[in-house]
N, CA, C and O of each residue as an XYZ file, in Angstrom:
468
protein
N     257.259   -136.027     94.874
C     257.046   -136.920     93.758
C     256.399   -136.174     92.593
O     256.718   -136.411     91.428
N     255.497   -135.282     92.931
C     254.803   -134.518     91.886
C     255.771   -133.565     91.181
O     255.651   -133.325     89.979
N     256.726   -133.027     91.931
C     257.712   -132.120     91.329
C     258.594   -132.882     90.351
O     258.937   -132.378     89.282
N     258.953   -134.097     90.729
C     259.766   -134.929     89.847
C     259.021   -135.282     88.569
O     259.592   -135.216     87.480
N     257.766   -135.652     88.690
C     256.957   -135.986     87.513
C     256.785   -134.782     86.601
O     256.869   -134.911     85.380
N     256.546   -133.620     87.181
C     256.363   -132.425     86.353
C     257.667   -132.007     85.683
O     257.651   -131.545     84.542
N     258.791   -132.162     86.372
C     260.065   -131.803     85.739
C     260.408   -132.771     84.607
O     260.952   -132.349     83.587
N     260.102   -134.055     84.766
C     260.316   -135.021     83.684
C     259.415   -134.700     82.499
O     259.851   -134.754     81.349
N     258.162   -134.366     82.778
C     257.221   -134.014     81.718
C     257.689   -132.774     80.959
O     257.623   -132.733     79.730
N     258.155   -131.782     81.679
C     258.630   -130.543     81.034
C     259.910   -130.809     80.249
O     260.103   -130.253     79.168
N     260.780   -131.652     80.787
C     262.039   -131.931     80.084
C     261.806   -132.716     78.794
O     262.642   -132.653     77.893
N     260.722   -133.438     78.676
C     260.389   -134.100     77.415
C     259.542   -133.214     76.512
O     259.673   -133.274     75.289
N     258.690   -132.406     77.090
C     257.768   -131.585     76.308
C     258.474   -130.425     75.612
O     258.219   -130.160     74.437
N     259.348   -129.741     76.318
C     260.012   -128.570     75.738
C     260.867   -128.917     74.515
O     260.737   -128.243     73.493
N     261.729   -129.932     74.568
C     262.485   -130.264     73.350
C     261.602   -130.706     72.190
O     261.908   -130.419     71.033
N     260.506   -131.405     72.492
C     259.601   -131.816     71.426
C     258.967   -130.607     70.746
O     258.830   -130.587     69.522
N     258.588   -129.619     71.512
C     257.998   -128.401     70.939
C     259.029   -127.669     70.101
O     258.720   -127.219     68.998
N     260.248   -127.543     70.603
C     261.302   -126.855     69.856
C     261.610   -127.600     68.563
O     261.803   -126.966     67.525
N     261.662   -128.937     68.600
C     261.928   -129.706     67.391
C     260.804   -129.571     66.374
O     261.067   -129.495     65.174
N     259.577   -129.542     66.823
C     258.445   -129.380     65.897
C     258.465   -128.001     65.245
O     258.227   -127.881     64.043
N     258.740   -126.983     66.011
C     258.804   -125.625     65.458
C     259.954   -125.517     64.466
O     259.794   -124.931     63.396
N     261.108   -126.074     64.808
C     262.258   -126.021     63.907
C     261.986   -126.778     62.617
O     262.403   -126.341     61.545
N     261.295   -127.905     62.707
C     260.983   -128.686     61.507
C     260.035   -127.943     60.587
O     260.220   -127.948     59.370
N     259.027   -127.308     61.152
C     258.061   -126.600     60.304
C     258.654   -125.332     59.709
O     258.312   -124.964     58.585
N     259.532   -124.658     60.435
C     260.121   -123.426     59.914
C     261.251   -123.672     58.932
O     261.551   -122.804     58.113
N     261.887   -124.839     58.994
C     263.041   -125.083     58.133
C     262.671   -125.679     56.784
O     263.563   -125.903     55.965
N     261.414   -125.943     56.519
C     261.007   -126.516     55.242
C     261.198   -125.495     54.130
O     260.800   -124.336     54.255
N     261.817   -125.947     53.034
C     261.950   -125.077     51.877
C     260.648   -125.119     51.097
O     260.101   -126.191     50.837
N     260.167   -123.970     50.735
C     258.892   -123.928     50.032
C     259.048   -124.204     48.543
O     258.151   -124.788     47.934
N     260.171   -123.795     47.938
C     260.373   -123.983     46.511
C     261.683   -124.725     46.294
O     262.730   -124.294     46.778
N     261.631   -125.839     45.567
C     262.834   -126.570     45.196
C     263.223   -126.145     43.791
O     262.620   -126.587     42.813
N     264.218   -125.298     43.693
C     264.679   -124.799     42.410
C     265.821   -125.668     41.904
O     266.716   -126.021     42.673
N     265.802   -126.016     40.629
C     266.851   -126.868     40.059
C     268.195   -126.168     40.098
O     269.211   -126.810     40.364
N     268.228   -124.891     39.844
C     269.486   -124.150     39.830
C     270.073   -124.020     41.233
O     271.291   -124.076     41.404
N     269.223   -123.849     42.223
C     269.734   -123.712     43.592
C     270.237   -125.031     44.155
O     271.142   -125.040     44.989
N     269.668   -126.138     43.713
C     270.107   -127.423     44.244
C     271.261   -128.025     43.451
O     271.807   -129.050     43.858
N     271.647   -127.420     42.336
C     272.775   -127.929     41.555
C     274.083   -127.406     42.142
O     274.085   -126.369     42.806
N     275.201   -128.108     41.909
C     276.491   -127.637     42.439
C     276.908   -126.334     41.776
O     276.677   -126.133     40.583
N     277.520   -125.454     42.548
C     277.904   -124.131     42.066
C     279.400   -124.081     41.830
O     280.186   -124.371     42.731
N     279.799   -123.710     40.610
C     281.209   -123.607     40.291
C     281.414   -122.322     39.496
O     281.551   -122.362     38.273
N     281.435   -121.203     40.173
C     281.698   -119.889     39.586
C     280.716   -119.526     38.470
O     281.091   -118.820     37.534
N     279.501   -119.982     38.547
C     278.500   -119.628     37.550
C     278.500   -120.508     36.321
O     277.610   -120.380     35.481
N     279.472   -121.398     36.187
C     279.548   -122.281     35.029
C     279.025   -123.659     35.395
O     278.894   -123.997     36.571
N     278.731   -124.440     34.379
C     278.371   -125.831     34.634
C     279.604   -126.569     35.155
O     280.712   -126.332     34.674
N     279.425   -127.451     36.123
C     280.595   -128.159     36.662
C     281.253   -129.035     35.601
O     280.575   -129.632     34.765
N     282.579   -129.101     35.645
C     283.326   -129.889     34.663
C     283.248   -131.377     34.948
O     283.336   -132.190     34.029
N     283.086   -131.738     36.201
C     282.992   -133.148     36.565
C     281.863   -133.309     37.568
O     281.230   -132.335     37.977
N     281.626   -134.533     37.951
C     280.554   -134.821     38.896
C     280.864   -134.207     40.262
O     282.004   -134.243     40.725
N     279.855   -133.654     40.887
C     280.044   -133.061     42.207
C     280.221   -134.141     43.269
O     280.772   -133.880     44.339
N     279.766   -135.326     42.981
C     279.883   -136.436     43.919
C     280.965   -137.379     43.435
O     280.700   -138.360     42.740
N     282.185   -137.059     43.818
C     283.318   -137.883     43.405
C     283.385   -139.122     44.290
O     283.016   -139.062     45.462
N     283.848   -140.240     43.747
C     283.957   -141.451     44.570
C     284.990   -141.265     45.677
O     286.021   -140.620     45.487
N     284.691   -141.840     46.826
C     285.544   -141.699     47.996
C     286.571   -142.822     48.008
O     286.240   -143.977     47.742
N     287.805   -142.485     48.313
C     288.878   -143.474     48.336
C     288.743   -144.354     49.575
O     288.804   -143.863     50.702
N     288.562   -145.643     49.363
C     288.440   -146.574     50.480
C     289.768   -146.725     51.211
O     289.792   -147.013     52.407
N     290.880   -146.530     50.489
C     292.203   -146.606     51.122
C     292.361   -145.500     52.165
O     292.859   -145.740     53.265
N     291.931   -144.284     51.812
C     291.984   -143.180     52.775
C     291.105   -143.476     53.989
O     291.491   -143.198     55.124
N     289.932   -144.037     53.747
C     289.020   -144.369     54.839
C     289.645   -145.394     55.774
O     289.543   -145.249     56.992
N     290.288   -146.426     55.237
C     290.922   -147.448     56.080
C     292.053   -146.862     56.914
O     292.192   -147.185     58.094
N     292.860   -146.001     56.305
C     293.954   -145.366     57.052
C     293.390   -144.487     58.163
O     293.938   -144.461     59.265
N     292.306   -143.768     57.892
C     291.701   -142.912     58.916
C     291.147   -143.738     60.069
O     291.303   -143.355     61.229
N     290.506   -144.860     59.771
C     289.969   -145.716     60.835
C     291.099   -146.322     61.664
O     291.008   -146.376     62.890
N     292.164   -146.776     61.000
C     293.307   -147.334     61.732
C     293.928   -146.269     62.625
O     294.295   -146.550     63.766
N     294.047   -145.040     62.108
C     294.582   -143.956     62.930
C     293.720   -143.716     64.161
O     294.247   -143.566     65.264
N     292.403   -143.677     63.989
C     291.523   -143.461     65.139
C     291.633   -144.585     66.163
O     291.649   -144.337     67.369
N     291.708   -145.807     65.683
C     291.826   -146.941     66.608
C     293.109   -146.833     67.421
O     293.082   -146.972     68.643
N     294.236   -146.586     66.749
C     295.503   -146.512     67.480
C     295.598   -145.243     68.322
O     296.315   -145.222     69.323
N     294.898   -144.202     67.939
C     294.870   -142.996     68.757
C     294.153   -143.260     70.081
O     294.613   -142.821     71.134
N     293.049   -143.962     70.030
C     292.325   -144.314     71.259
C     293.154   -145.273     72.100
O     293.162   -145.175     73.327
N     293.846   -146.188     71.456
C     294.672   -147.129     72.211
C     295.832   -146.426     72.913
O     296.211   -146.818     74.017
N     296.391   -145.411     72.298
C     297.447   -144.637     72.967
C     296.873   -143.922     74.190
O     297.529   -143.834     75.227
N     295.654   -143.416     74.064
C     295.023   -142.779     75.212
C     294.774   -143.780     76.336
O     294.747   -143.401     77.507
N     294.593   -145.045     75.996
C     294.434   -146.074     77.021
C     295.772   -146.520     77.607
O     295.823   -146.964     78.754
N     296.843   -146.411     76.846
C     298.159   -146.826     77.331
C     298.762   -145.796     78.288
O     299.458   -146.174     79.230
N     298.515   -144.524     78.070
C     299.147   -143.479     78.883
C     298.915   -143.620     80.386
O     299.868   -143.428     81.141
N     297.725   -143.940     80.869
C     297.563   -144.086     82.323
C     298.249   -145.309     82.917
O     298.361   -145.417     84.138
N     298.707   -146.225     82.083
C     299.374   -147.427     82.602
C     300.626   -147.063     83.393
O     300.945   -147.717     84.386
N     301.332   -146.031     82.961
C     302.549   -145.620     83.656
C     302.213   -145.089     85.055
O     302.944   -145.355     86.009
N     301.133   -144.357     85.179
C     300.733   -143.810     86.481
C     300.263   -144.921     87.415
O     300.524   -144.874     88.616
N     299.585   -145.899     86.881
C     299.060   -147.005     87.688
C     300.191   -147.888     88.216
O     300.031   -148.560     89.235
N     301.326   -147.889     87.530
C     302.433   -148.765     87.909
C     302.861   -148.554     89.359
O     303.204   -149.525     90.034
N     302.853   -147.332     89.855
C     303.328   -147.042     91.209
C     302.409   -147.597     92.288
O     302.868   -147.905     93.388
N     301.127   -147.728     91.994
C     300.171   -148.124     93.023
C     299.699   -149.566     92.917
O     298.952   -150.028     93.779
N     300.115   -150.286     91.884
C     299.614   -151.652     91.721
C     300.726   -152.675     91.882
O     301.905   -152.330     91.960
N     300.334   -153.918     91.928
C     301.263   -155.042     92.011
C     302.037   -155.104     90.692
O     301.432   -155.094     89.620
N     303.344   -155.166     90.762
C     304.182   -155.094     89.562
C     303.959   -156.295     88.652
O     304.031   -156.159     87.431
N     303.689   -157.464     89.220
C     303.453   -158.652     88.394
C     302.149   -158.524     87.614
O     302.106   -158.784     86.411
N     301.096   -158.124     88.306
C     299.807   -157.950     87.626
C     299.869   -156.809     86.614
O     299.276   -156.892     85.539
N     300.583   -155.756     86.960
C     300.727   -154.629     86.041
C     301.452   -155.071     84.772
O     301.039   -154.729     83.664
N     302.530   -155.831     84.940
C     303.316   -156.291     83.787
C     302.502   -157.241     82.917
O     302.557   -157.150     81.690
N     301.751   -158.148     83.528
C     300.943   -159.087     82.758
C     299.848   -158.380     81.976
O     299.640   -158.666     80.796
N     299.149   -157.462     82.625
C     298.064   -156.755     81.929
C     298.602   -155.834     80.835
O     297.991   -155.708     79.774
N     299.746   -155.189     81.090
C     300.339   -154.319     80.075
C     300.804   -155.126     78.874
O     300.554   -154.735     77.733
N     301.467   -156.230     79.109
C     301.929   -157.071     78.001
C     300.761   -157.660     77.224
O     300.826   -157.775     76.000
N     299.688   -158.035     77.928
C     298.492   -158.555     77.250
C     297.889   -157.485     76.349
O     297.525   -157.770     75.208
N     297.781   -156.265     76.846
C     297.211   -155.164     76.060
C     298.084   -154.846     74.852
O     297.568   -154.669     73.748
N     299.389   -154.772     75.046
C     300.296   -154.476     73.933
C     300.304   -155.633     72.934
O     300.434   -155.399     71.733
N     300.170   -156.862     73.400
C     300.115   -158.008     72.493
C     298.859   -157.939     71.617
O     298.923   -158.244     70.426
N     297.736   -157.547     72.184
C     296.516   -157.383     71.388
C     296.714   -156.298     70.330
O     296.273   -156.452     69.191
N     297.375   -155.206     70.705
C     297.646   -154.139     69.736
C     298.541   -154.627     68.603
O     298.285   -154.335     67.435
N     299.584   -155.365     68.946
C     300.495   -155.870     67.922
C     299.812   -156.893     67.013
O     300.080   -156.929     65.812
N     298.946   -157.712     67.571
C     298.206   -158.665     66.743
C     297.273   -157.941     65.780
O     297.133   -158.349     64.627
N     296.638   -156.878     66.243
C     295.784   -156.085     65.356
C     296.578   -155.404     64.260
O     296.137   -155.343     63.113
N     297.743   -154.895     64.609
C     298.604   -154.265     63.607
C     299.078   -155.286     62.579
O     299.090   -155.007     61.380
N     299.466   -156.463     63.047
C     299.887   -157.514     62.121
C     298.738   -157.922     61.199
O     298.952   -158.147     60.008
N     297.527   -158.019     61.739
C     296.369   -158.386     60.927
C     296.116   -157.343     59.836
O     295.873   -157.692     58.681
N     296.176   -156.059     60.210
C     295.978   -155.000     59.219
C     297.080   -155.021     58.167
O     296.815   -154.802     56.985
N     298.284   -155.278     58.580
C     299.409   -155.350     57.658
C     299.248   -156.546     56.717
O     299.499   -156.438     55.516
N     298.827   -157.688     57.275
C     298.630   -158.895     56.491
C     297.484   -158.726     55.479
O     297.554   -159.274     54.380
N     296.454   -157.991     55.828
C     295.327   -157.765     54.926
C     295.636   -156.737     53.846
O     294.879   -156.601     52.885
N     296.738   -156.013     53.996
C     297.138   -155.030     52.993
C     296.539   -153.663     53.193
O     296.542   -152.852     52.267
N     296.024   -153.379     54.374
C     295.404   -152.078     54.615
C     296.432   -150.971     54.785
O     296.090   -149.791     54.706
N     297.687   -151.338     55.018
C     298.718   -150.315     55.234
C     299.485   -149.976     53.969
O     300.419   -149.175     54.019
N     299.123   -150.556     52.848
C     299.791   -150.238     51.586
C     299.237   -148.925     51.046
O     298.025   -148.776     50.892
N     300.112   -147.984     50.763
C     299.674   -146.673     50.286
C     299.265   -146.700     48.817
O     298.241   -146.128     48.446
N     300.050   -147.353     47.995
C     299.745   -147.396     46.570
C     299.690   -148.845     46.109
O     300.411   -149.706     46.612
N     298.825   -149.089     45.147
C     298.677   -150.477     44.686
C     299.073   -150.596     43.242
O     299.016   -151.686     42.674
């Protein structure tokens, strides 16, 4: 029991010490205006360094990630088919695909799939 307590104590203590040392060593001592400004070949930037982010691109990226994860969930369904009851397999597969199609229809209906407006 004592070994377990000491290992837990060490596992919490060591990362805390490393984080404290890293925090104190990583502090910048001088904040220079020129060093913190955007660098564009030695000239003043022609436009703002913080350009607005396209929400359309963000929506397409999120939809891609969602459907990418769903494809990863669909792939094992084919392997499971051999070992499970065909009726239950068909019902669960159709239910899952129906949820995917409803989500796709919702995104399409909301206009998230339009590339240009």
